Amino acid sequence: MAQPLVKKDDDRDDEVDYSPFLGIEKGAVLQEARIFNDPQLDPRRCSQVITKLLYLLNQGETFTKVEATEVFFAVTKLFQSRDMGLRRMVYVIIKELSPSADEVIIVTSSLMKDMTSKTDMYRANAIRVLCRITDGTLLTQIERYLKQAIVDKNPVVASAALVSGIHLLQTNPEIVKRWSNEVQEAVQSRAALVQFHALALLHQIRQNDRLAVNKLVSSLTRGSVRSPLAQCLLIRYTSQVIQESTNDTQTGDRPFYDFLEGCLRHKAEMVIFEAARAITELNGVTSRELTPAITVLQLFLSSSKPVLRFAAVRTLNKVAMSHPTAVTNCNIDMESLISDQNRSIATLAITTLLKTGNESSVDRLMKQITNFMSDIADEFKIVVVDAIRSLCLKFPLKHRSLMNFLSNILREEGGFEYKKAIVDSIVILIRDIPEAKESGLLHLCEFIEDCEFTYLSTQILHFLGIEGPKTSDPSKYIRYIYNRVHLENATVRAGAVSTLAKFGAMVDGLKPRIFVLLRRCLFDNDDEVRDRATLYLNTLGGDGAVVETDEGVKEFLFGSLDVPLVNLENSLKNYDPSEKAFDINSVPKDVKTQPLAEKKATSKKPTGLGAPPPGPPSTVDAYEKLLSSIPEFASFGKLFKSSAPVELTEAEMEYAVNVVKHIFDGHVVFQYNCSNTIPEQLLENVTVIVDASEAEEFAEVDSKPLRQLPYDSPGQTFVAFEKPEGVSAVGKFSNMLRFIVKEVDPSTGEAEDDGVEDEYQLEDLELVAADYMLKVGVSNFRNAWESMGVDFEHVDEYGLGPRDSLAEAVNAVINLLGMQPCEGTEVVPPNSRSHTCLLSGVYIGNVKVLVRLQFGLDGPKDVAMKLAVRSEDETVSDAIHEIVASG
Amino acid sequence: MELCPLIKNILLLDSEGKRIAVKYYSDDWPTNSAKEAFEKAVFAKTQKTNARTDAEITMFDNYVVVYKFVQDLHFFVTGGENENEIILAAVLQGFFDAVGLLLRGTVDKKEALENLDLILLCLDEIVDGGIILETDANVIAGKVASHSMDAGAPLSEQTITQALATAREHLTRSLLK
């Protein structure tokens, strides 16, 4: 029987990298698993086979459904053996195989027998296995045993039942909740881990009952929790209670702070740290409260254990963001951590120091960092670079040494992301600190002299073209730029040519010299470079005469392209080279909404080079431009608001249509953005037929069809309605897309002459009150609120019914009203039971509106809301209430 | 659930970053390739550090990883970004020491693979579905090593031939060492 094993042992002499699983194969092991069916079981061999199966699973091997079922059934036979070691392996593999519901039944009785066994190990493991694989129906059958197990005098059994309870609470809360008496008893257990598991389960059972949690915390903080893990849990629960109660008691001492502070003297490090961290994260923590926590963290900083040092420095790093002065006491310890073996710790120490350092210590710090930078990985270096950038913005006077530091590290070895971070930082510093501009630009010039990244070179050249001509002596940059034309690849050369042209356009004195240089570029061997040089020579009047650059040329050189690149690309693709020149005006100017949204998202972040001056026009500007270009709509007056696009089709349908609602004082224009996703079709004369029978106050006045809608090239059609002036009329519109469809031969791209008229049902569109509300923030809500006065105040209370969370309710109301949240009040702190949210906006007719929303949880899920509106017009205040009442 | 300390995974890799035994308790890595990618990245990041005397620690993709090495074995315990590092370290220490006890001091890859059943049981006893079951190495090892026969088992189940086979196997192993 032990034959194969002995054989393997023989192999060991010549096989250096010996492994008992060498050359293991799934098929063979599955074959071997047949011994589970032997009438005379050999527990030892069975264990070995299970180990092999587990090894395979662990290595990522998967069993087919059939294989898994087969193994599972074979394994169930092993319950016959009474060998403990084997039984344990059986438990483990059953959990790994995660049998399906109909298979579970096979082992249920065996496991239930083990659950009531006299052997503790069987009871504990059988509970864990059964609870893992069972579903709700079986649970009621075994509930009695589980309740018993929770108070079992063997701690392993009790823990097994409690931990299983925590898992089951996710799926069968109503059953587990019935165990709270037993769980409560277990909290008093003398066994450390039973207490931990019981506390975790008890809290989860009660987590939605604020009062019960409060009671639990106050009784336990006075009592004796033995296990450090349970104590950590208690600290977490306590800080949650503190977080929730600070809303109520603004003055006086913080409840339970003494408990947290007492935990700082606990003998277990994990408890000390948990408490210290909890204190630093208290809402609006005072420096008096912080001090004891900082003191213990400071002790951790000089611990011999890396984990403690890391934990402490990471927490202090966070504290330094909000309370830099509280951390300055630790600066000396922190400085010694710069040379820490663990680079994560060193980096955290440095960035903390950069946050807490004062102006006088900058120079000393920079010296230390210079040594440090050479031996850390790029990802850490990027963190340091970011910290240095913020430091420089904080102490602009120190820009010289910080800029020097950045330029030094720019010259050293490093990957693209790292170099980009440095360049971005320098660019931001140049933009924000005028004195740093000249030196910064020169650093960048030096960098591109020896830069291996085409992307960075071209971005820097572009930036130089914008900033360089505005400096006191633009001529000194020319040399660097022209060197690029000699030494670099075509992309960079083309970039350099454009930059030269910009200098030529802006600085008349340099013009003759620039012309000489540009003419040399005419002999470049790359088309793009030659084309650019020719173009610029012509536009700048390079025929020798030095003339003043006219506005049109400047606009051409510096202005942003007023058509979206995507559209231009599409139009160029469709352009058929013929006699007729390509007309840029034929490119649709309207923006596909998707790319714009992306741009908006990216431009929020301060991307150094990514967003050089003239930023992309905001959505409103773009829409306004678009609408005013349509003569029919020009008389509607000023655009009040444009909504976000609303999808009128399901994703991935033949035609994709979304609509933007443009609100004017006396009109509404629906802009239908259509796109055709069928390559074999060309749509012509596309219109949307709008049925406004459910929107009585609206009368259709005009519609503008879309002449052609080729494949993958979006277009717009518009429908305009008249409505009573200044009134927030609402209604529902049903839409039908009508068009003539023509077949297109995909090989030639030619459309057939005859088309068929067709219709396509779109989803309904609603005009709601929020569409008449413009998001306009106020900087100081309280002042605005007070000055608005109570003349047209309207206060009322509403029940919002059951909601998933307070945050969800708050968001729903904000979206309903379409107003701008002020002072960050849209964020609901986790676990809070009440919340106040401040909103402001401008209602149609230019009426300022301020709203104060007070939310409270009423019972476990029900949300109640008090709505106070102040505005310059009583009817508007009432209208807001109407929105909420009908929403 | 979110307030309870949670373990995301426990890994035991060899000196080339290959799996010996791993256990994931979180859905953050749904596929085997995602798991392997994580292991590879963790291994690459920690490989050059010296985690032989004290447990070391690193931050990684918003996870906190504590780790300790011995011979050609690399032990890792991963937790979420906001997890108490010292709790993670306690789990690591429990795992590390328990394996040391179970392998009777010879803690290396060969021994670990030969006693893989013990290692797997050990993982099973430390964490259950992400929740810490036990961190005391002696208790963990004690639970795993209770390999004796069920008190009520009939002696006949352990036949003489079987006993002899076991004895012979032990003898050959010790001679070959």
GROMACS .gro file of N, CA and C in nm, chain A residues 121 156 159 165 195 318 338 426 602 669 708 794 809:
model
   39
  121MET      N    1  -1.349   1.856   1.943
  121MET     CA    2  -1.298   1.889   1.810
  121MET      C    3  -1.405   1.861   1.704
  156VAL      N    4  -1.341   2.645   2.217
  156VAL     CA    5  -1.328   2.625   2.073
  156VAL      C    6  -1.466   2.605   2.010
  159SER      N    7  -1.656   2.941   2.018
  159SER     CA    8  -1.608   3.031   1.914
  159SER      C    9  -1.657   2.987   1.777
  165GLY      N   10  -2.216   3.219   1.346
  165GLY     CA   11  -2.328   3.311   1.360
  165GLY      C   12  -2.302   3.442   1.288
  195GLN      N   13  -1.501   3.570   2.406
  195GLN     CA   14  -1.549   3.704   2.435
  195GLN      C   15  -1.543   3.793   2.311
  318LYS      N   16  -0.120   6.094   0.900
  318LYS     CA   17  -0.257   6.139   0.879
  318LYS      C   18  -0.289   6.258   0.970
  338ILE      N   19   1.423   5.849   0.878
  338ILE     CA   20   1.454   5.865   0.735
  338ILE      C   21   1.552   5.756   0.690
  426ILE      N   22   0.699   7.089  -1.128
  426ILE     CA   23   0.768   7.213  -1.169
  426ILE      C   24   0.670   7.304  -1.243
  602THR      N   25  -1.151   6.485  -1.571
  602THR     CA   26  -1.007   6.493  -1.557
  602THR      C   27  -0.962   6.633  -1.522
  669VAL      N   28  -3.596   7.384  -2.530
  669VAL     CA   29  -3.547   7.316  -2.650
  669VAL      C   30  -3.493   7.179  -2.609
  708GLN      N   31  -2.858   6.413  -4.230
  708GLN     CA   32  -2.800   6.280  -4.250
  708GLN      C   33  -2.744   6.226  -4.120
  794HIS      N   34  -4.058   7.923   0.429
  794HIS     CA   35  -4.164   7.823   0.432
  794HIS      C   36  -4.102   7.695   0.490
  809ALA      N   37  -3.091   5.891   0.129
  809ALA     CA   38  -3.204   5.983   0.135
  809ALA      C   39  -3.160   6.125   0.102
   0.00000   0.00000   0.00000
